[in-house]
PDB file of N, CA and C in Angstrom:
ATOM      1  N   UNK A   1      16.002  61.820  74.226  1.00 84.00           N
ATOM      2  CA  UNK A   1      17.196  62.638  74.191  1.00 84.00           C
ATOM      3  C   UNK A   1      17.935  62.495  75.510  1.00 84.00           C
ATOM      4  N   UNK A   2      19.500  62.105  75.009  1.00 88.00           N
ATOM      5  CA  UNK A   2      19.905  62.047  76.346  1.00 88.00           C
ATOM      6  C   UNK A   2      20.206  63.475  77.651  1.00 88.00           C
ATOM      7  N   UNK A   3      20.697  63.324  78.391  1.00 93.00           N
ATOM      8  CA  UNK A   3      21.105  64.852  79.460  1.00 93.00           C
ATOM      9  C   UNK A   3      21.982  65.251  78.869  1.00 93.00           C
ATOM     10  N   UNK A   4      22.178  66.815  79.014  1.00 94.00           N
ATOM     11  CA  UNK A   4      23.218  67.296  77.932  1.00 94.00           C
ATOM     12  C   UNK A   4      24.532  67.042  79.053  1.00 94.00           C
ATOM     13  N   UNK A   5      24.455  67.364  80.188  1.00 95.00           N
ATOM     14  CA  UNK A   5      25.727  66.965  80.661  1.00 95.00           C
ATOM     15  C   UNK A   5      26.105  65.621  80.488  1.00 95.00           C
ATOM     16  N   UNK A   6      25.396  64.523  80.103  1.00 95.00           N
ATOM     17  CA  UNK A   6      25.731  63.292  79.722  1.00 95.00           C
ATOM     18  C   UNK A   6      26.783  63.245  78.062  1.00 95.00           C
ATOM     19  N   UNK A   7      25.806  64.379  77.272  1.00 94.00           N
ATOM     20  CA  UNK A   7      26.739  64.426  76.097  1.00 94.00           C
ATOM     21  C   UNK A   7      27.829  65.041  76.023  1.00 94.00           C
ATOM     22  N   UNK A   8      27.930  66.195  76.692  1.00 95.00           N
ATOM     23  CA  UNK A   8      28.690  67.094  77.208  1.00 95.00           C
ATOM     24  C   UNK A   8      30.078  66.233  77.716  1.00 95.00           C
ATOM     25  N   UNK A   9      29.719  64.872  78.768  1.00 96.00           N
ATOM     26  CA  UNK A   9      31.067  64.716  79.337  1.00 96.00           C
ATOM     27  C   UNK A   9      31.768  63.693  78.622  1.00 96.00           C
ATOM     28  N   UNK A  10      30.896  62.729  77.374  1.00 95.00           N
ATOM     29  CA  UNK A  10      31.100  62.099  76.713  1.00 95.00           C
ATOM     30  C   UNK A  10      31.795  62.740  75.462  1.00 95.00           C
ATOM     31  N   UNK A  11      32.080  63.932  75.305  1.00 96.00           N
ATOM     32  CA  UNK A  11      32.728  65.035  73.918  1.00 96.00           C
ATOM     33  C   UNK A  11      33.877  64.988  74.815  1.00 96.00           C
ATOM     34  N   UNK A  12      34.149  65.239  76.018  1.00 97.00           N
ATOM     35  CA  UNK A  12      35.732  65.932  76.995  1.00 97.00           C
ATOM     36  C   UNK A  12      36.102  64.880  77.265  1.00 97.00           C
ATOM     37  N   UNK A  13      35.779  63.573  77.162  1.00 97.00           N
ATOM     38  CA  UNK A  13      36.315  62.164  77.546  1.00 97.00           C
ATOM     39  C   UNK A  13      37.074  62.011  75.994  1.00 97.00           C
ATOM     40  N   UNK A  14      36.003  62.086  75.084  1.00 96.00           N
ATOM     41  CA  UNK A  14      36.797  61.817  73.672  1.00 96.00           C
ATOM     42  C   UNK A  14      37.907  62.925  73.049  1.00 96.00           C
ATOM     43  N   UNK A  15      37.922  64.191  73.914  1.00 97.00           N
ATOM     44  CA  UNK A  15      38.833  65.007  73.588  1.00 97.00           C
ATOM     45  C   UNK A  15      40.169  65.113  74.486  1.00 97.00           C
ATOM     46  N   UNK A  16      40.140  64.016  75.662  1.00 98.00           N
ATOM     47  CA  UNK A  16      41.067  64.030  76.681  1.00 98.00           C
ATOM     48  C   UNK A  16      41.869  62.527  75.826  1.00 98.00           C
ATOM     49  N   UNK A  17      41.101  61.801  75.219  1.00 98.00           N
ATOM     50  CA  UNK A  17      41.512  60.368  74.678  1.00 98.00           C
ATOM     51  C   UNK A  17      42.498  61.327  73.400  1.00 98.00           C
ATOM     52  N   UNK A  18      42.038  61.862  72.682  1.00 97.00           N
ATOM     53  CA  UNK A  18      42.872  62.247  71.819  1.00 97.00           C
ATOM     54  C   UNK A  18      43.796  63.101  72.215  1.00 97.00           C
ATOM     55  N   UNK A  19      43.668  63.980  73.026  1.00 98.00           N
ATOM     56  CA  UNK A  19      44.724  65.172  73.293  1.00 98.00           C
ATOM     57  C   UNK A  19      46.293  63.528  73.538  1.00 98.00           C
ATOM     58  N   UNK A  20      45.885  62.759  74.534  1.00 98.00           N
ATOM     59  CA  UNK A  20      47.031  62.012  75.069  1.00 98.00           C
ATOM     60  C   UNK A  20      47.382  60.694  74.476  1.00 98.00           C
ATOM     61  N   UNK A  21      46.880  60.354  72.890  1.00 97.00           N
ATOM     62  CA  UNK A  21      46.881  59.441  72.236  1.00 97.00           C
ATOM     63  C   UNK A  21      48.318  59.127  72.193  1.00 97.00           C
ATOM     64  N   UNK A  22      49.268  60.283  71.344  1.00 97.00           N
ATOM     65  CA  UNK A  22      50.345  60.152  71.048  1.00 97.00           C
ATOM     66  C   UNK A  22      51.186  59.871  72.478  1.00 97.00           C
ATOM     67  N   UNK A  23      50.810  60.248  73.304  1.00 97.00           N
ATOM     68  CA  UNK A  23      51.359  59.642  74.679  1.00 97.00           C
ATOM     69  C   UNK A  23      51.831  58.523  75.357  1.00 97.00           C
ATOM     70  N   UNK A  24      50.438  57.956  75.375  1.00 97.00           N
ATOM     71  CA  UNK A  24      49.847  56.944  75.772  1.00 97.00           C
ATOM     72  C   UNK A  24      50.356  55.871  74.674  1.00 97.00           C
ATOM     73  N   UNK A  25      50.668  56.117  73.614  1.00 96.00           N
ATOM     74  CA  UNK A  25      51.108  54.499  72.776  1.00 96.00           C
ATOM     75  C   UNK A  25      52.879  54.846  72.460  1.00 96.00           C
ATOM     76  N   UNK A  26      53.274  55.767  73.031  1.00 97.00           N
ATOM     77  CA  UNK A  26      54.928  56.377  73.270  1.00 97.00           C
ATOM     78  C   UNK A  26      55.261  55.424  74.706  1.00 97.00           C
ATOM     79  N   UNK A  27      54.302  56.070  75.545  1.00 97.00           N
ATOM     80  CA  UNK A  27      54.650  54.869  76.854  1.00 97.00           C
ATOM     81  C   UNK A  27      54.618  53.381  76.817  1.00 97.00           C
ATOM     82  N   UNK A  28      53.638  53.209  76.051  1.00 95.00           N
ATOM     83  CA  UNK A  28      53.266  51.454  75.949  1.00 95.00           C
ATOM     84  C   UNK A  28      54.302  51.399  74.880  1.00 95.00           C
ATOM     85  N   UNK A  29      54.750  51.660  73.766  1.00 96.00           N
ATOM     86  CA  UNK A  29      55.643  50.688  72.829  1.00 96.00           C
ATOM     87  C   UNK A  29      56.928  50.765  73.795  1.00 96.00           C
ATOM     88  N   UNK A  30      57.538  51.850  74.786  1.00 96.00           N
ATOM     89  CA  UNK A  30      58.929  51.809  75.551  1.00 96.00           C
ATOM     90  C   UNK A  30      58.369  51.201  77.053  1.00 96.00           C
ATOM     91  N   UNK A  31      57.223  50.325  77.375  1.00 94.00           N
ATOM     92  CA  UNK A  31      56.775  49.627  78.307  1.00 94.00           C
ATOM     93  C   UNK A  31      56.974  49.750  79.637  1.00 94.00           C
ATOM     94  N   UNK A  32      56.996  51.528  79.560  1.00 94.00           N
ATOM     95  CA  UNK A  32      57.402  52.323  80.564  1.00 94.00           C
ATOM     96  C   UNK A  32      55.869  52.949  81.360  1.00 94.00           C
ATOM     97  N   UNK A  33      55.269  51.234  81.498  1.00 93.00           N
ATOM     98  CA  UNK A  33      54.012  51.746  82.646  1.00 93.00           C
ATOM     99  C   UNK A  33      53.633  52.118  83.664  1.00 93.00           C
ATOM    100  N   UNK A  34      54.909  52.372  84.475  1.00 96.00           N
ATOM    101  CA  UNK A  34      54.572  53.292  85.346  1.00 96.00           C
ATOM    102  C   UNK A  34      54.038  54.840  85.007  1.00 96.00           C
ATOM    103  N   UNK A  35      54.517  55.136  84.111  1.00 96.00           N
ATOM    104  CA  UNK A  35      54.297  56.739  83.768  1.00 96.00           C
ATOM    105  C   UNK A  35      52.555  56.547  83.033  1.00 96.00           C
ATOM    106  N   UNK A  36      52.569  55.217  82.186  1.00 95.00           N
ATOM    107  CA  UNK A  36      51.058  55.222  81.974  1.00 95.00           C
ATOM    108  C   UNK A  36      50.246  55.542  83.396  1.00 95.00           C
ATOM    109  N   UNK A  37      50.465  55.340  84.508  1.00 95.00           N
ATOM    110  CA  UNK A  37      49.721  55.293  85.414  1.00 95.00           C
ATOM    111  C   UNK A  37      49.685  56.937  86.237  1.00 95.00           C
ATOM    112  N   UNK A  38      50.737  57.710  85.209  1.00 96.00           N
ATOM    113  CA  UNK A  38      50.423  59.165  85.810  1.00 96.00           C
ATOM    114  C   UNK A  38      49.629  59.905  85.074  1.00 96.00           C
ATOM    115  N   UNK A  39      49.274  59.508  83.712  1.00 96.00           N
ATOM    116  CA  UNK A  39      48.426  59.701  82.825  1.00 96.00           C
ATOM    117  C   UNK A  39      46.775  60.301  83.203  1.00 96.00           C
ATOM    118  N   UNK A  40      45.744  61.183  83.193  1.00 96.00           N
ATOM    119  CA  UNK A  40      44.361  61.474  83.834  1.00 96.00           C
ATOM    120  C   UNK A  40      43.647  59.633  82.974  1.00 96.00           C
ATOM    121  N   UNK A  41      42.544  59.484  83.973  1.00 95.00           N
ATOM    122  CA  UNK A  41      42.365  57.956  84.199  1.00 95.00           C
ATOM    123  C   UNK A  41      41.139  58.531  82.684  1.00 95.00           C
ATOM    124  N   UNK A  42      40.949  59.921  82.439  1.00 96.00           N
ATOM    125  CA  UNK A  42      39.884  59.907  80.739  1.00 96.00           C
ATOM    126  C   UNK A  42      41.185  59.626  79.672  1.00 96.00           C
ATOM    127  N   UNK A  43      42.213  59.793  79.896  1.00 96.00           N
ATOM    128  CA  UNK A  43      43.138  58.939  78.742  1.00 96.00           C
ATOM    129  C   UNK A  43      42.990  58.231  78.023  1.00 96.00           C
ATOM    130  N   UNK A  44      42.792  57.079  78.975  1.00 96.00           N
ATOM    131  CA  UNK A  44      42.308  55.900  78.428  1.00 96.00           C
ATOM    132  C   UNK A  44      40.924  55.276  77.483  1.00 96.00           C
ATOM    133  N   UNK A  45      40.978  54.755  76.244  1.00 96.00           N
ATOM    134  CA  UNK A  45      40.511  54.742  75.480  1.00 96.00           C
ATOM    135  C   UNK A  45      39.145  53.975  75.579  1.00 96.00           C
ATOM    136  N   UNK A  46      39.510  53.514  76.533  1.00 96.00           N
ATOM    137  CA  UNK A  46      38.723  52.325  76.881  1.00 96.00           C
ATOM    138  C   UNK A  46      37.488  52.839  77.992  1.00 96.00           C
ATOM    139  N   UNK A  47      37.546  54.342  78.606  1.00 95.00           N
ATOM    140  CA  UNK A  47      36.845  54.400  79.308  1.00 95.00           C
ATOM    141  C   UNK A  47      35.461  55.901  78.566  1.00 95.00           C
ATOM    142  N   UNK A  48      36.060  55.364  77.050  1.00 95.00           N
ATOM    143  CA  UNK A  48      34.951  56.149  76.119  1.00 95.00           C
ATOM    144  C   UNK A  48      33.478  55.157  75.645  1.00 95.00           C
ATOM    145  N   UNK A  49      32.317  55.691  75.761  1.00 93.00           N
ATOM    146  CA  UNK A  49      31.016  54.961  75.279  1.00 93.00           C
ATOM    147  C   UNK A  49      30.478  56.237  74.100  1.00 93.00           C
ATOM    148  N   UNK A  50      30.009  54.699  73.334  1.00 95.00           N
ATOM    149  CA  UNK A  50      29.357  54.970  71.923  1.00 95.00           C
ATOM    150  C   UNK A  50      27.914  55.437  72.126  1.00 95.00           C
ATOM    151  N   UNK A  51      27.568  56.528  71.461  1.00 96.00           N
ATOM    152  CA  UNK A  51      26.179  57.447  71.709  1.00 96.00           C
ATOM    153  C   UNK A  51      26.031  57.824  70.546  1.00 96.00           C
ATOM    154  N   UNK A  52      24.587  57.683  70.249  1.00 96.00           N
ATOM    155  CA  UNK A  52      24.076  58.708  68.762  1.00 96.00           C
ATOM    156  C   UNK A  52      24.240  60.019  68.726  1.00 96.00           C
ATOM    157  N   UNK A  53      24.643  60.078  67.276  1.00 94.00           N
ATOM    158  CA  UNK A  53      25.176  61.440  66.844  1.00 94.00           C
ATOM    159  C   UNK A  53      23.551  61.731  66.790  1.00 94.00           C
ATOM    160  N   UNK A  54      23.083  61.497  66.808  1.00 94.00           N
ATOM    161  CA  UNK A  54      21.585  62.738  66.863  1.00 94.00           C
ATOM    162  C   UNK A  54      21.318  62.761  67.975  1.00 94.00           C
ATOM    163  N   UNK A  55      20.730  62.326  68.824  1.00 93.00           N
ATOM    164  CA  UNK A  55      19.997  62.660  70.523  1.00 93.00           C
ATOM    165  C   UNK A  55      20.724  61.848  71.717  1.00 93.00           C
ATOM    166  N   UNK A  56      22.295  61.486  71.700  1.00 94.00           N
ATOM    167  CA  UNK A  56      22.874  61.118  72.165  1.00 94.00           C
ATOM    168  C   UNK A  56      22.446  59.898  72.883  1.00 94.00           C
ATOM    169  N   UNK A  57      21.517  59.042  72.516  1.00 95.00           N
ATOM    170  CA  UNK A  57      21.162  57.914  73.369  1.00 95.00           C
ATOM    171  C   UNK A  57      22.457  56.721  73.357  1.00 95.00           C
ATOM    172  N   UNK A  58      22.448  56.221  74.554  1.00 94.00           N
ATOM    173  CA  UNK A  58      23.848  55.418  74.866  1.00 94.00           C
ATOM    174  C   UNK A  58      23.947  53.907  74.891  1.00 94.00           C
ATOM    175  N   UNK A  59      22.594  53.744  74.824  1.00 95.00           N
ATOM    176  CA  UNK A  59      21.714  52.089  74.489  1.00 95.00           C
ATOM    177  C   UNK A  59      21.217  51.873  73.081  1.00 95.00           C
ATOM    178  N   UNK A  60      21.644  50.823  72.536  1.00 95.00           N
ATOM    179  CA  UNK A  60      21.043  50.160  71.282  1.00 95.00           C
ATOM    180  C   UNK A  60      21.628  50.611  69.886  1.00 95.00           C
ATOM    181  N   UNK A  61      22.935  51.675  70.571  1.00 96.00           N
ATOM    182  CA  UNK A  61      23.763  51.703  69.150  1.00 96.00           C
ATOM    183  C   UNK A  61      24.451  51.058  68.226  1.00 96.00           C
ATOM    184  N   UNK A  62      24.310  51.605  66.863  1.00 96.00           N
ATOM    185  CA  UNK A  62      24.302  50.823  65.792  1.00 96.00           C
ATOM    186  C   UNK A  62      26.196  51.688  65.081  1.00 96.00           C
ATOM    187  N   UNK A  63      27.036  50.832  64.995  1.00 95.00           N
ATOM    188  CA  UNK A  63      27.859  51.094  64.848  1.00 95.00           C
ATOM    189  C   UNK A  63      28.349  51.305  63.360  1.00 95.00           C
ATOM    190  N   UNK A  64      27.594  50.683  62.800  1.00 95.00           N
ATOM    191  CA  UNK A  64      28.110  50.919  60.912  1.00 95.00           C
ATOM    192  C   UNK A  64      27.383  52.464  60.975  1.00 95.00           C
ATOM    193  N   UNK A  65      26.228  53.127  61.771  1.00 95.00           N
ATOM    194  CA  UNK A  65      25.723  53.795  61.086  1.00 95.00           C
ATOM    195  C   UNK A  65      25.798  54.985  61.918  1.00 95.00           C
ATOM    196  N   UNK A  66      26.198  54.605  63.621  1.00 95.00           N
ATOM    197  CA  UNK A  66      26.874  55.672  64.409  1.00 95.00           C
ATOM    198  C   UNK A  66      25.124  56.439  64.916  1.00 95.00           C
ATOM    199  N   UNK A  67      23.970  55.725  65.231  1.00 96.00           N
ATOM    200  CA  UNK A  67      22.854  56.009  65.717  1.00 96.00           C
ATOM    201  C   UNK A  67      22.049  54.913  66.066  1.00 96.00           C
ATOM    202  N   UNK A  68      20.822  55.178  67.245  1.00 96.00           N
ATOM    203  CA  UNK A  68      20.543  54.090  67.918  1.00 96.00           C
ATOM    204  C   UNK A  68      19.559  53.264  67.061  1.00 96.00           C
ATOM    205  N   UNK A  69      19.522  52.424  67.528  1.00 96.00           N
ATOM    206  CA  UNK A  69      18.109  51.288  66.413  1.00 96.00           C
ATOM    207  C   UNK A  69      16.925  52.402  66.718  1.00 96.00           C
ATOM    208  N   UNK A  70      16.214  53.405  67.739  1.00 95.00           N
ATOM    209  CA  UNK A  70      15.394  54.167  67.169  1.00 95.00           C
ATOM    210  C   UNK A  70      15.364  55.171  66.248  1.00 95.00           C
ATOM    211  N   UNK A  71      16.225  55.863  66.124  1.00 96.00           N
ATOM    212  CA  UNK A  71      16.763  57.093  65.043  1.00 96.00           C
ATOM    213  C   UNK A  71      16.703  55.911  63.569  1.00 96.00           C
ATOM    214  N   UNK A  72      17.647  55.155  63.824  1.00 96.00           N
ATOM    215  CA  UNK A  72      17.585  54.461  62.360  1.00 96.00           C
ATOM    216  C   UNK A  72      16.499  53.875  61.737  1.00 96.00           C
ATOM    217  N   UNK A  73      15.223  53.549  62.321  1.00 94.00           N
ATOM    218  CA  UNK A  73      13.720  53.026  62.521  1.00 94.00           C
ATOM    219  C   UNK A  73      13.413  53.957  61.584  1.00 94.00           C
ATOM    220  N   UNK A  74      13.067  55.037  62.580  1.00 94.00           N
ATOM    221  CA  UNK A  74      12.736  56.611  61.695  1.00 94.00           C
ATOM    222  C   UNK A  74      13.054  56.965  60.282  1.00 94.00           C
ATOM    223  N   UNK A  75      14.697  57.124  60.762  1.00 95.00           N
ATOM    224  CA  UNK A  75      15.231  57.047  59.128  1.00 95.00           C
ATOM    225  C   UNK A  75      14.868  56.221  57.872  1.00 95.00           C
ATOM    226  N   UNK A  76      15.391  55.343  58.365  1.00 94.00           N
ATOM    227  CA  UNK A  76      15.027  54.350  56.984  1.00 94.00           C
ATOM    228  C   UNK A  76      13.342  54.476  56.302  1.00 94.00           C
ATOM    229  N   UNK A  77      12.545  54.113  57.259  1.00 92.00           N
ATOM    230  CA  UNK A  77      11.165  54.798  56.949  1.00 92.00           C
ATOM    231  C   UNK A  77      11.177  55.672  56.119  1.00 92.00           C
ATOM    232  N   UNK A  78      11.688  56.710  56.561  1.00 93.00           N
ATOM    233  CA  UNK A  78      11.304  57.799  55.442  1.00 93.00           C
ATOM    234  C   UNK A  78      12.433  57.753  54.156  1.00 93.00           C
ATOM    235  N   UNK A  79      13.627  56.767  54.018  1.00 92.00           N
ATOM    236  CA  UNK A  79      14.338  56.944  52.760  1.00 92.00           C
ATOM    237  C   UNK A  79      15.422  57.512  53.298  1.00 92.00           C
ATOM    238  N   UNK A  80      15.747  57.969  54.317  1.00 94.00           N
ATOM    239  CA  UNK A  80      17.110  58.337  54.441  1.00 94.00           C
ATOM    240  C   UNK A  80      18.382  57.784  54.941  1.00 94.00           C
ATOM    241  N   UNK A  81      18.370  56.853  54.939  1.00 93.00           N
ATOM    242  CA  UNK A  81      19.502  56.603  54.693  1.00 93.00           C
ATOM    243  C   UNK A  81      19.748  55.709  53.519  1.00 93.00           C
ATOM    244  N   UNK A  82      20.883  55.511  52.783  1.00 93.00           N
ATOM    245  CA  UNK A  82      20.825  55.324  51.273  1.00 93.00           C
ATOM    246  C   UNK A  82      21.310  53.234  51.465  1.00 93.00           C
ATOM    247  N   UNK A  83      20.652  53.138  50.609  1.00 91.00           N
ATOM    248  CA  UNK A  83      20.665  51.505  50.833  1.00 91.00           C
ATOM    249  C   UNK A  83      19.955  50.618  51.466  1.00 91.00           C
ATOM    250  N   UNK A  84      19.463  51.524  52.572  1.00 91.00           N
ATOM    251  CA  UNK A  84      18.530  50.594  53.563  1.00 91.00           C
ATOM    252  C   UNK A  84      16.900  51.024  53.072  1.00 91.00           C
ATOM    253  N   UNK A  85      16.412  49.861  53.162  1.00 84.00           N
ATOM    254  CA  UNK A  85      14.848  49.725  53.052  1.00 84.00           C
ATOM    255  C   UNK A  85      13.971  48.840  53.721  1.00 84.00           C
ATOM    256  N   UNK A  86      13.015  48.830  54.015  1.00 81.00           N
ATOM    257  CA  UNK A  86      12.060  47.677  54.711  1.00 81.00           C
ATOM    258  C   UNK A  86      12.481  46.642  54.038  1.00 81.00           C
ATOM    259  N   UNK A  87      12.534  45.332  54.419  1.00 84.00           N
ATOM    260  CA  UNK A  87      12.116  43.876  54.088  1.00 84.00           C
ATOM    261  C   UNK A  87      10.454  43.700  53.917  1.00 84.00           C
ATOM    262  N   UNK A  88      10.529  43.270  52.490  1.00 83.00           N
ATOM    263  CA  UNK A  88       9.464  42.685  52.337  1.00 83.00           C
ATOM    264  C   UNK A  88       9.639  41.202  51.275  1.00 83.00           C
ATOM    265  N   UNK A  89       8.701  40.402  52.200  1.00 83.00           N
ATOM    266  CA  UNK A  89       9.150  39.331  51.245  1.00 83.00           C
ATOM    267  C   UNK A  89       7.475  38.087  51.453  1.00 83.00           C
TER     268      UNK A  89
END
């Protein structure tokens, strides 16, 4: 499990990206980048990382399924998630 202030600042990064979305692509289509640059530097979209929605780990995420290759290990094992199963062959 990751630190909660780790998840914690990773939720206010993704809520600072959206609050200034409509902003931020108002400035770039009128290519008026100076004002991008008065913008807070969590704006930017680019300075968000992908973490599991269950125990927030920030390594080895799996993006179709939005959790890390250990959570999904687990899962599938037991049947939960729908479609996926062991290989056996």
């Amino acid at each position: 499990m990751a630190k909660k202030s780790k998840i914690a600042k990773a939720k206010k990064i993704a809520a600072t990206v959206d609050k200034y979305a409509a902003v931020r692509a108002e400035y770039k289509a009128s290519g008026n980048y100076a004002a991008l640059q008065t913008l807070p530097r969590n704006a930017s979209p680019v300075r968000m990382h992908n973490r599991d929605q269950l125990d927030g780990r920030p390594h080895a995420y799996m993006r179709k399924f939005g959790i890390s290759r250990l959570n999904f290990r687990d899962l599938a094992h037991q049947g939960q998630i729908p479609g996926v199963r062991k290989a056996s062959w």
